[in-house]
Coordinates of C-alpha atoms in Angstrom, one line a residue:
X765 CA 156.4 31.2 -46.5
X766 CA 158.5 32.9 -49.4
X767 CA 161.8 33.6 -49.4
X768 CA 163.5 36.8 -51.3
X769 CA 166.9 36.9 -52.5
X770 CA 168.6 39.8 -54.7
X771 CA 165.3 41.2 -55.5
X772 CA 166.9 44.2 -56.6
X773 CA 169.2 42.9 -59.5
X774 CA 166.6 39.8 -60.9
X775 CA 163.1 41.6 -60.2
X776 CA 163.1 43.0 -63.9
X777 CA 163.8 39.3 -65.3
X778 CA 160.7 37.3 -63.3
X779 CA 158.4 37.8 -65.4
X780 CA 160.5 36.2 -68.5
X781 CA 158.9 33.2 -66.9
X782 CA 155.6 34.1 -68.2
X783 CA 156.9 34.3 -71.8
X784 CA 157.1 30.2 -72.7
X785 CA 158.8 31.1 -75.8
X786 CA 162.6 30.2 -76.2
X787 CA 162.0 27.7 -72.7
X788 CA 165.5 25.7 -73.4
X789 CA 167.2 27.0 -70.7
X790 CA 171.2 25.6 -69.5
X791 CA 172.7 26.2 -66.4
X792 CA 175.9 26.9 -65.9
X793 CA 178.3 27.2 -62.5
X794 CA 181.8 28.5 -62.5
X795 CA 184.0 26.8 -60.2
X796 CA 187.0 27.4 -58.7
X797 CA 190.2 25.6 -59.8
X798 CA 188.2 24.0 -62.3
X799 CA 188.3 24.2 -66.1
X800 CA 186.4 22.0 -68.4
X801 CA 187.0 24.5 -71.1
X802 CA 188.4 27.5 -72.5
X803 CA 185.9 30.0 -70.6
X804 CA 186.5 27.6 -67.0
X805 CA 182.8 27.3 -66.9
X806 CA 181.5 23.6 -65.9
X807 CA 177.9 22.5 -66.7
X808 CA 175.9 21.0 -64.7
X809 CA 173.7 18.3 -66.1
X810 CA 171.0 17.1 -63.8
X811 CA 168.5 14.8 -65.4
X812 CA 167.0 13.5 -62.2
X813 CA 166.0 17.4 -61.2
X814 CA 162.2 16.8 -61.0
X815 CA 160.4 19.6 -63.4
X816 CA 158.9 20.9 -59.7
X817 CA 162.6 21.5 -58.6
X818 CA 163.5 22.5 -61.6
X819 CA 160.7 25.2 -61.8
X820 CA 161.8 26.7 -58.3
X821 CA 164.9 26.8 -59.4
X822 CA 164.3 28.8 -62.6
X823 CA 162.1 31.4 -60.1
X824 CA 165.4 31.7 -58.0
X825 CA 167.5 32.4 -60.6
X826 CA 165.1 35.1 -62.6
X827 CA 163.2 36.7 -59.4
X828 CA 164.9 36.3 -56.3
X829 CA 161.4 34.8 -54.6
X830 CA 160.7 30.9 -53.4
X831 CA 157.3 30.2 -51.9
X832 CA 157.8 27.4 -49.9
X833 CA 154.9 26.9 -47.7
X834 CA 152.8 24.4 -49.3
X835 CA 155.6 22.3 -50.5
X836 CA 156.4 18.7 -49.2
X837 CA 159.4 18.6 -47.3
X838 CA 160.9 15.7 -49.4
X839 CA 160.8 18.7 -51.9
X840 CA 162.4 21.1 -49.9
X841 CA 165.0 18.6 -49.1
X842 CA 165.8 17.9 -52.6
X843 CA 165.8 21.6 -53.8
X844 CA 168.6 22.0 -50.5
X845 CA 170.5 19.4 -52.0
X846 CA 170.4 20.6 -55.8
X847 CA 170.8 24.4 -54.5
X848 CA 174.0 22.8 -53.1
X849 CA 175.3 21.3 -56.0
X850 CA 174.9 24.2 -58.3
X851 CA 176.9 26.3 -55.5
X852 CA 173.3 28.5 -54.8
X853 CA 174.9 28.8 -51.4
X854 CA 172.4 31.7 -50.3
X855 CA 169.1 29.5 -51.2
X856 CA 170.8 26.1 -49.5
X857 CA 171.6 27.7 -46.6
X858 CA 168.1 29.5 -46.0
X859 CA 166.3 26.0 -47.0
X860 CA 168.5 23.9 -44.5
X861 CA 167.8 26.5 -41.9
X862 CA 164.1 26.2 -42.5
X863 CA 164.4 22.6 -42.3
X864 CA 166.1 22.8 -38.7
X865 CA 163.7 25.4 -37.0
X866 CA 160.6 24.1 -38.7
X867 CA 160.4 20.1 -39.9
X868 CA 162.2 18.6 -37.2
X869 CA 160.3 15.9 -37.0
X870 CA 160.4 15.1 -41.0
X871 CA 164.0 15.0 -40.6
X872 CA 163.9 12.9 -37.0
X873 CA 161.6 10.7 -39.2
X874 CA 164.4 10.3 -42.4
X875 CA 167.7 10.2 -40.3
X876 CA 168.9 7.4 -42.2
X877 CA 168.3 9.0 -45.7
X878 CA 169.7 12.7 -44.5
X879 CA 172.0 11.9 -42.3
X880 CA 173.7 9.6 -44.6
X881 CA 173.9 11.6 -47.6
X882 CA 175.3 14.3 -45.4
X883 CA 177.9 11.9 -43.7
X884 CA 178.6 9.8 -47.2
X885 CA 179.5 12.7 -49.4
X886 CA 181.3 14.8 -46.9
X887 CA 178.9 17.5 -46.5
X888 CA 179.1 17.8 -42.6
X889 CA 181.2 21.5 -43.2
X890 CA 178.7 22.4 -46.0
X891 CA 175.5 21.4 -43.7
X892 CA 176.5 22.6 -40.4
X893 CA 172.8 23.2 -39.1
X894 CA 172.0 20.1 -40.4
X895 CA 175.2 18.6 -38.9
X896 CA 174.5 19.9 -35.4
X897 CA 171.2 18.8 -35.6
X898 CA 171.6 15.1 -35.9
X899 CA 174.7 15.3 -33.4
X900 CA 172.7 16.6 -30.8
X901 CA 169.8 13.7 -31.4
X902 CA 172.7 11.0 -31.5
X903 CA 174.6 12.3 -28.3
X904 CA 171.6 13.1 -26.3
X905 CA 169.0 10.7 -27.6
X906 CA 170.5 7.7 -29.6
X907 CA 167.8 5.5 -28.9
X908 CA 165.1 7.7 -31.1
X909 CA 168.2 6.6 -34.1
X910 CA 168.8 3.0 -33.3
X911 CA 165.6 2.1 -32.5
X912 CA 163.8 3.9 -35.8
X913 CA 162.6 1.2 -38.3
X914 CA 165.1 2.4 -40.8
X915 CA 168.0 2.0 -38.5
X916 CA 169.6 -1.1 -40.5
X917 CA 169.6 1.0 -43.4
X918 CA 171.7 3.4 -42.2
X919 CA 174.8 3.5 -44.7
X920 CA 178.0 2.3 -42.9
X921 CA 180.2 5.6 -43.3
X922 CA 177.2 7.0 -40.7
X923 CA 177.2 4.3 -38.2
X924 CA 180.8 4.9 -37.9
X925 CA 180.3 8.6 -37.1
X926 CA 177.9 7.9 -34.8
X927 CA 180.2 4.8 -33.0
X928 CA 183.1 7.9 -32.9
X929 CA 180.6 10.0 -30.7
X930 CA 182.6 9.7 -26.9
X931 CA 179.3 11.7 -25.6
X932 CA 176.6 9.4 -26.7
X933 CA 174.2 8.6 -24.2
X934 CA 174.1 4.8 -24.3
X935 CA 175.1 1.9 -22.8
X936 CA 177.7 0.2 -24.5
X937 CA 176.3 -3.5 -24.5
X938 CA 173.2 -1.4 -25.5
X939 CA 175.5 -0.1 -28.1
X940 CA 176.9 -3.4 -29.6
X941 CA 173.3 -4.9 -29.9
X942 CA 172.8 -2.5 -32.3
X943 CA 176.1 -3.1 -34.1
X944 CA 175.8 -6.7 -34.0
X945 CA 171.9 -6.3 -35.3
X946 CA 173.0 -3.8 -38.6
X947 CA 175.8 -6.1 -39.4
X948 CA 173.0 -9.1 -39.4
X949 CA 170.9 -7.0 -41.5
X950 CA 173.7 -6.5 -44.1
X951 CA 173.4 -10.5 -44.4
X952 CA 170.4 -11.4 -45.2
X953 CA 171.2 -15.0 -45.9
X954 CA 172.4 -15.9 -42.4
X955 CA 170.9 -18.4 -40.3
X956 CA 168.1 -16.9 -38.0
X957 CA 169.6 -19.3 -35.2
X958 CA 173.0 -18.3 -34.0
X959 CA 173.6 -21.9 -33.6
X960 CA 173.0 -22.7 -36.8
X961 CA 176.0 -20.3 -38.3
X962 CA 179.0 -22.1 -40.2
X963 CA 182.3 -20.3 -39.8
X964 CA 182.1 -19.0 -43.1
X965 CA 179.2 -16.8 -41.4
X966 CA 181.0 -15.9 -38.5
X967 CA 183.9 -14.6 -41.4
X968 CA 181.3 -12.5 -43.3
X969 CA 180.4 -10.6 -40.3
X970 CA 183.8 -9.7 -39.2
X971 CA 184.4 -8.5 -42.6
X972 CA 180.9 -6.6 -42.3
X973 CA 181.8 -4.9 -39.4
X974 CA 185.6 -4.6 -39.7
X975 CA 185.6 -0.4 -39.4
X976 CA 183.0 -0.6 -36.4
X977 CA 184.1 -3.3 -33.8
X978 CA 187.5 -1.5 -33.0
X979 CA 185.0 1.4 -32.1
X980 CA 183.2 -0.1 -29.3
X981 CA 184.5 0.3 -25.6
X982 CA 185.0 -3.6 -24.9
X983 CA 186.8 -3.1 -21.5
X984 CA 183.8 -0.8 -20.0
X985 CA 181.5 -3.8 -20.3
X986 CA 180.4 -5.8 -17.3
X987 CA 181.5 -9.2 -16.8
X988 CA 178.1 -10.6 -17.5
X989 CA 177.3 -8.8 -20.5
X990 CA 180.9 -10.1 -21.9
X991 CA 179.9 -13.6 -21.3
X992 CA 176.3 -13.4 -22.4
X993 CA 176.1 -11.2 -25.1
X994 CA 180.1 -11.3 -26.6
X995 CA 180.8 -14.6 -25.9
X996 CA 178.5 -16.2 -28.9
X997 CA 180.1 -13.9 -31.1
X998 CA 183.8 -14.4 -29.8
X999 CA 184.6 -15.4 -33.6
X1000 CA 184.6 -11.9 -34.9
X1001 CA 186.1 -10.2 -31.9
X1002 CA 189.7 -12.5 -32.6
X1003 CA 192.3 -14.6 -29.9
X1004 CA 193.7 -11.0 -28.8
X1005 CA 191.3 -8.9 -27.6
X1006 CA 189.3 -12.3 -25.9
X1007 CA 192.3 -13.4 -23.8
X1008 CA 192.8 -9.1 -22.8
X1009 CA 189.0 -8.8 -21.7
X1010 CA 189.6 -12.6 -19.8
X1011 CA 193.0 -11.3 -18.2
X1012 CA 191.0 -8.2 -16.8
X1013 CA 188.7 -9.9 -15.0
X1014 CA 191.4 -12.3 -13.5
X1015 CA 194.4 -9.4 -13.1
X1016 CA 192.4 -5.7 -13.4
X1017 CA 195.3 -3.7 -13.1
X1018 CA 197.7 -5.4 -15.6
X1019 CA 198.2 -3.9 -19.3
X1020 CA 196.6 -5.7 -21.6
X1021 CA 198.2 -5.5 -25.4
X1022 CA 194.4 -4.4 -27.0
X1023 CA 193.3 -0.7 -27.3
X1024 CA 191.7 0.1 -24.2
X1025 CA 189.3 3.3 -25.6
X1026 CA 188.1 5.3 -22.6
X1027 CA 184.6 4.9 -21.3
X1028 CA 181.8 7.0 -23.0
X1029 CA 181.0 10.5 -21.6
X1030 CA 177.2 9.7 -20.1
X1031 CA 175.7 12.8 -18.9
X1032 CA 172.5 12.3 -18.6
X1033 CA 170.8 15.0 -20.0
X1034 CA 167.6 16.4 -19.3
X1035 CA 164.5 16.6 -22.0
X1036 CA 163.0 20.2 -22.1
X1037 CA 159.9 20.5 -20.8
X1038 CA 157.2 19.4 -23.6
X1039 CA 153.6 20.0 -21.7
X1040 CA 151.9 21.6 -18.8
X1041 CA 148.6 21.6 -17.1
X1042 CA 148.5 24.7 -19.2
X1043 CA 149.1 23.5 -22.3
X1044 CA 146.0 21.5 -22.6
X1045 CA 142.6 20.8 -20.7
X1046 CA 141.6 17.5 -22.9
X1047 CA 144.8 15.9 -23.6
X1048 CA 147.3 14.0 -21.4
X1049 CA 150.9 13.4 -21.5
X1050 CA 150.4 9.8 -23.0
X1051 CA 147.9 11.4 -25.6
X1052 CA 151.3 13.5 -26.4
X1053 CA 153.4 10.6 -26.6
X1054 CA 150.7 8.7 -28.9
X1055 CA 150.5 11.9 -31.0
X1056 CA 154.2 12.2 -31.4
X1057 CA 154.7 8.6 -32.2
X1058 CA 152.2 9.1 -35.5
X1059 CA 153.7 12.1 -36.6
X1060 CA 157.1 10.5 -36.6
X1061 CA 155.4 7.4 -38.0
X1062 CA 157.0 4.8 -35.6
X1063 CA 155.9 1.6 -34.8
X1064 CA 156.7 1.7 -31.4
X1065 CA 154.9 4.6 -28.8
X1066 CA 157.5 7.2 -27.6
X1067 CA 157.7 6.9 -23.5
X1068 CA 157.0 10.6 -22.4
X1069 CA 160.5 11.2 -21.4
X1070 CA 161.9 10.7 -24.7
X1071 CA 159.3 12.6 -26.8
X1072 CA 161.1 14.6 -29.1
X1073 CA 158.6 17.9 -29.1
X1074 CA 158.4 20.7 -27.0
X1075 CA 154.3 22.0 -27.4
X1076 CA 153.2 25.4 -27.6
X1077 CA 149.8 26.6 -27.3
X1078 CA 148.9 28.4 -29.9
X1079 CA 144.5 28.6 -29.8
X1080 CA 142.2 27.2 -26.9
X1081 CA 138.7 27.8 -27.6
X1082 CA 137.6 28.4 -23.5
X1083 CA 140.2 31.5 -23.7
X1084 CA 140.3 32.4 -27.3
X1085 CA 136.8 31.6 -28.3
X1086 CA 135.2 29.0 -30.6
X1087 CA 134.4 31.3 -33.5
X1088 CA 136.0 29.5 -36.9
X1089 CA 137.3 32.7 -37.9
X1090 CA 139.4 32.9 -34.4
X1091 CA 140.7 30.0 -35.9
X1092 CA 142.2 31.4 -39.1
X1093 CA 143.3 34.7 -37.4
X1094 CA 145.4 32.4 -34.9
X1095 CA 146.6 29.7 -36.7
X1096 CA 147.6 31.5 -39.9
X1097 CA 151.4 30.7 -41.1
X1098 CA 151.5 28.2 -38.2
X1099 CA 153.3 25.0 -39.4
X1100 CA 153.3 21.4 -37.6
X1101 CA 150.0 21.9 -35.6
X1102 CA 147.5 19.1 -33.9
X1103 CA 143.5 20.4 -33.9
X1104 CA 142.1 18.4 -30.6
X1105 CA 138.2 18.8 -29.8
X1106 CA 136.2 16.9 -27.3
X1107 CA 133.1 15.7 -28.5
X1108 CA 130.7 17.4 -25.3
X1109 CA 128.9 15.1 -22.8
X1110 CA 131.5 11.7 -23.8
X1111 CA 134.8 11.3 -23.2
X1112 CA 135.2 10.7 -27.1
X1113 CA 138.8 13.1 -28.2
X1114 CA 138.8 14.0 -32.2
X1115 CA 141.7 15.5 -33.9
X1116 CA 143.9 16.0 -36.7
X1117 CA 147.7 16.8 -37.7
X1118 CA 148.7 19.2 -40.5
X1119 CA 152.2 19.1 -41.4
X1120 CA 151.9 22.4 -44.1
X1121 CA 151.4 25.8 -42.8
X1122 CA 147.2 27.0 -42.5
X1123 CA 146.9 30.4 -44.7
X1124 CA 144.1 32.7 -43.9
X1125 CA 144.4 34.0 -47.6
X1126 CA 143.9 31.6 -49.6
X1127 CA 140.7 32.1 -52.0
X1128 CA 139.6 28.3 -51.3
X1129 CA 142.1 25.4 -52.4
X1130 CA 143.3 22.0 -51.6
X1131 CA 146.2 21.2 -50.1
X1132 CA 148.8 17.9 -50.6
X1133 CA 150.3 16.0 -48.2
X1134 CA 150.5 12.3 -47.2
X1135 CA 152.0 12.9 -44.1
X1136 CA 148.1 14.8 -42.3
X1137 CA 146.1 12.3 -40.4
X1138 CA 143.6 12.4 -38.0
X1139 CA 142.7 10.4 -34.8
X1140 CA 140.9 9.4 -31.9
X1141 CA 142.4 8.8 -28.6
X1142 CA 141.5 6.4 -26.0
X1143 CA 139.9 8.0 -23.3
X1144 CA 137.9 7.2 -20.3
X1145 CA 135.0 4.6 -22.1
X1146 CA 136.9 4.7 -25.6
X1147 CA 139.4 1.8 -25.0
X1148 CA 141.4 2.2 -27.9
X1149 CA 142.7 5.1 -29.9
X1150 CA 142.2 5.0 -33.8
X1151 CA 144.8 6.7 -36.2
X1152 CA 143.5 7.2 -39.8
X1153 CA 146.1 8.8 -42.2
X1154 CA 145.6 10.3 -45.6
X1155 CA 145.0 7.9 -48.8
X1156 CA 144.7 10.5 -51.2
X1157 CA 147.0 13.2 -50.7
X1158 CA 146.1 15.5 -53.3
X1159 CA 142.4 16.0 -51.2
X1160 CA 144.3 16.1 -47.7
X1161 CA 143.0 18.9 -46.5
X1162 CA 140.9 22.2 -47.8
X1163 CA 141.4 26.1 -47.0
X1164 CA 138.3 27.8 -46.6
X1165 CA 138.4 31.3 -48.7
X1166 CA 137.4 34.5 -46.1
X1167 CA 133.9 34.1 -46.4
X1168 CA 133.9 30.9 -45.7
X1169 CA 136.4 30.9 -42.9
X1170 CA 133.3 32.9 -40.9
X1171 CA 131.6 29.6 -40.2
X1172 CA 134.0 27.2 -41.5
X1173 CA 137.3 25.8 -39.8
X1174 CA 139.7 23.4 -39.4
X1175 CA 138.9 20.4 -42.6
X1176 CA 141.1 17.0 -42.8
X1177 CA 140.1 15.4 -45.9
X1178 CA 136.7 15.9 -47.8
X1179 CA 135.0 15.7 -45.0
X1180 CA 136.2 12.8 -42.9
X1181 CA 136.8 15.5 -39.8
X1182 CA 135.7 19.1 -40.3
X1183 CA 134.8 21.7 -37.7
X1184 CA 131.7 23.8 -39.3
X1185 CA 129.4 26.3 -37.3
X1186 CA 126.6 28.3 -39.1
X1187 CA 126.0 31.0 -36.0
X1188 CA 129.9 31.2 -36.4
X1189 CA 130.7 29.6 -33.1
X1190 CA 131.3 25.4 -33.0
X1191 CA 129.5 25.1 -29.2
X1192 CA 126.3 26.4 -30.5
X1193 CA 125.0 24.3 -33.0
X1194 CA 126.1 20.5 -34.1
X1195 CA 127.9 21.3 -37.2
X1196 CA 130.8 19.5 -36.9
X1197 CA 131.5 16.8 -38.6
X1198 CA 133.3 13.4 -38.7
X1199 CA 132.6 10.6 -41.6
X1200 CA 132.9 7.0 -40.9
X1201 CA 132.2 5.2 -44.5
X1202 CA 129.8 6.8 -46.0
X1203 CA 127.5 8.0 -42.6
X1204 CA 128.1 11.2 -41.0
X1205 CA 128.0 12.0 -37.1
X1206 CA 127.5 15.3 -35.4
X1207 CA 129.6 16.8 -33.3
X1208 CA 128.6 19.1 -30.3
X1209 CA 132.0 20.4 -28.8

């Protein structure tokens, strides 16, 4: 995917870039209401600008063009960022859009990380897709955010905003679990048994959590939940706000002197529809659950109903054909896609994910990545499913050119899973391939 911006005034000064003479380049950004000298022009030093982001920045500035495609998103995220900074508003923007509509799941999978450097350096009015994007996660599905594995490193100015949320779909003893669990993780010195905590622990907790514990809804907590899961902690909550949630469960209706914040706005929201009968013949819904959890790399296997992906069928080889060059002609530009083939006569499921987008024009390459893998999925007499994900990311995947793309397609790796047909059609002959070691097997789809 490339990207063209002004190609009218900088198309005469791209191909300066080809000319490595006189390569000292400086940038500089006016600002408003700023003057660091006589001309009001600030510059901008950026040592940590990697020479990658640096290059796309220099083919911005001189051409107008940014190919993107075959770029790891942790790139793209840090060009948005740097585009930001140097007040490239046009090139953030477009990046942060792409980000939204087409890595969803990279950014479901670095929440902590974004959302946090968003949140942190105010940013929420300069990222408003961005924004929107996590606040409709955290409102409608809080439990893809607190249960991630990166949840306790979530920087404290973001738990706050997501504590602030009056919509988020969560139950509030569900809700001060994960408080109580971050502030723990904060200090990593404390007893692992509660009983064992001195009041000096008890202190550094209440200081930990001082800006989030007047955030949670004490007062729409049930009786039991008080006692079993506040009471051990009634040292950080103080004598005030105890006695208030003791006096409403004697005298409901009397005022208590602690702010009473109203109850959260549960809505419970409904998931778009992710699958169909139509989608796929070979996979099922717990296949797409599996699937989902690897690409997000959790630890813990999404339940259907909270999988964060809506599927779209995009080739199926009894409709479209099994010719390798069908393949190409379908799949080119496509981004985020899972390959599934059925190995024929066993109920043995192969596949593989490729997070970049498949190009029908390439003249054979390699592609990087260390976020493809490929898999096989417990099925019928295969008990357990087996997830293998890239070690060398510079030899992730291969591109066939156009005359190989007639009887080669789909290739994960050198050739750990590749779909191959000399008669140009993968159910005629047993040309596919998947390596285990250093031995090869055949596969008949």
């Amino acid at each position: 995917m490339s990207f063209k911006f002004f190609d009218k005034l900088s198309q005469d000064f791209s191909e300066l870039l080809n000319d490595k003479k006189e390569y000292n380049v400086v940038i500089e950004v006016e600002l408003e209401n700023t003057v660091t000298n006589e001309n009001n022009v600030k510059t901008i030093i950026k040592p940590n600008i990697s020479t990658q982001i640096f290059e796309i920045i220099l083919k911005y500035i001189y051409g107008g063009v940014i190919t993107i495609e075959n770029i790891e998103t942790k790139i793209i995220y840090e060009l948005m960022i740097v585009a930001n900074e140097l007040e490239f508003e046009e090139l953030s923007k477009k990046l942060e859009s792409y980000l939204v509509e087409s890595k969803a799941s990279w950014l479901r999978t670095h929440f902590s990380r974004v959302y946090h450097s968003i949140v942190d350096n105010n940013k929420c009015n300069e990222f408003k897709g961005l924004n929107q994007f996590y606040n409709d996660i955290i409102t409608k599905y809080p439990n893809l955010i607190f249960e991630s594995e990166d949840f306790t490193s979530l920087q404290e100015a973001a738990l706050i905003s997501i504590l602030e949320k009056d919509n988020l779909q969560l139950e509030e003893i569900k809700i001060w679990d994960y408080v109580i669990k971050w502030g723990i993780a904060q200090n990593s010195t404390f007893p692992p048994n509660l009983e064992e905590w001195s009041k000096e622990n008890f202190k550094t907790l209440k200081v930990t959590l001082q800006q989030c514990l007047p955030l949670i809804r004490y007062f729409h907590i049930s009786e039991k939940d008080i006692w079993e899961k506040l009471k051990p902690y009634r040292k950080i909550l103080g004598m005030q706000l105890w006695d208030d949630l003791y006096q409403q469960r004697l005298f409901p209706n009397q005022p208590v002197k602690s702010l009473v914040l109203p109850a959260r706005i549960i809505s419970n929201p409904e998931l778009p529809q992710r699958i169909n009968e139509l989608i796929s013949t070979i996979i099922s819904e717990e296949h797409v659950a599996e699937i989902s959890t690897w690409i997000d790399r959790k630890s813990t296997i999404y339940s259907f109903a909270n999988v964060p992906y809506k599927l779209q069928l995009i080739l199926r080889g009894s409709k479209d054909g099994f010719q390798p060059k069908t393949f190409w002609d379908m799949c080119n530009e496509q981004a985020g896609t899972i390959v599934i083939a059925k190995v024929s006569g066993t109920d043995e499921i192969l596949g593989g994910y490729n997070p970049l987008a498949w190009d029908s024009k390439t003249q054979g390459t390699w592609m990087e990545t260390s976020d493809s893998f490929i898999f096989s999925l417990k099925n019928g007499n295969i008990q357990n499913s087996i997830l293998s994900r890239v070690k060398n990311k510079t030899l992730a995947l291969y591109y066939y050119d156009s005359d190989y793309q007639k009887t080669c397609g789909p290739r994960f790796g050198t050739r750990e899973f590749i779909l191959r047909s000399d008669v140009s059609d993968f159910t005629k002959d047993k040309r596919c391939w998947s390596r285990y070691g250093n031995s090869f097997g055949c596969l008949l789809l």
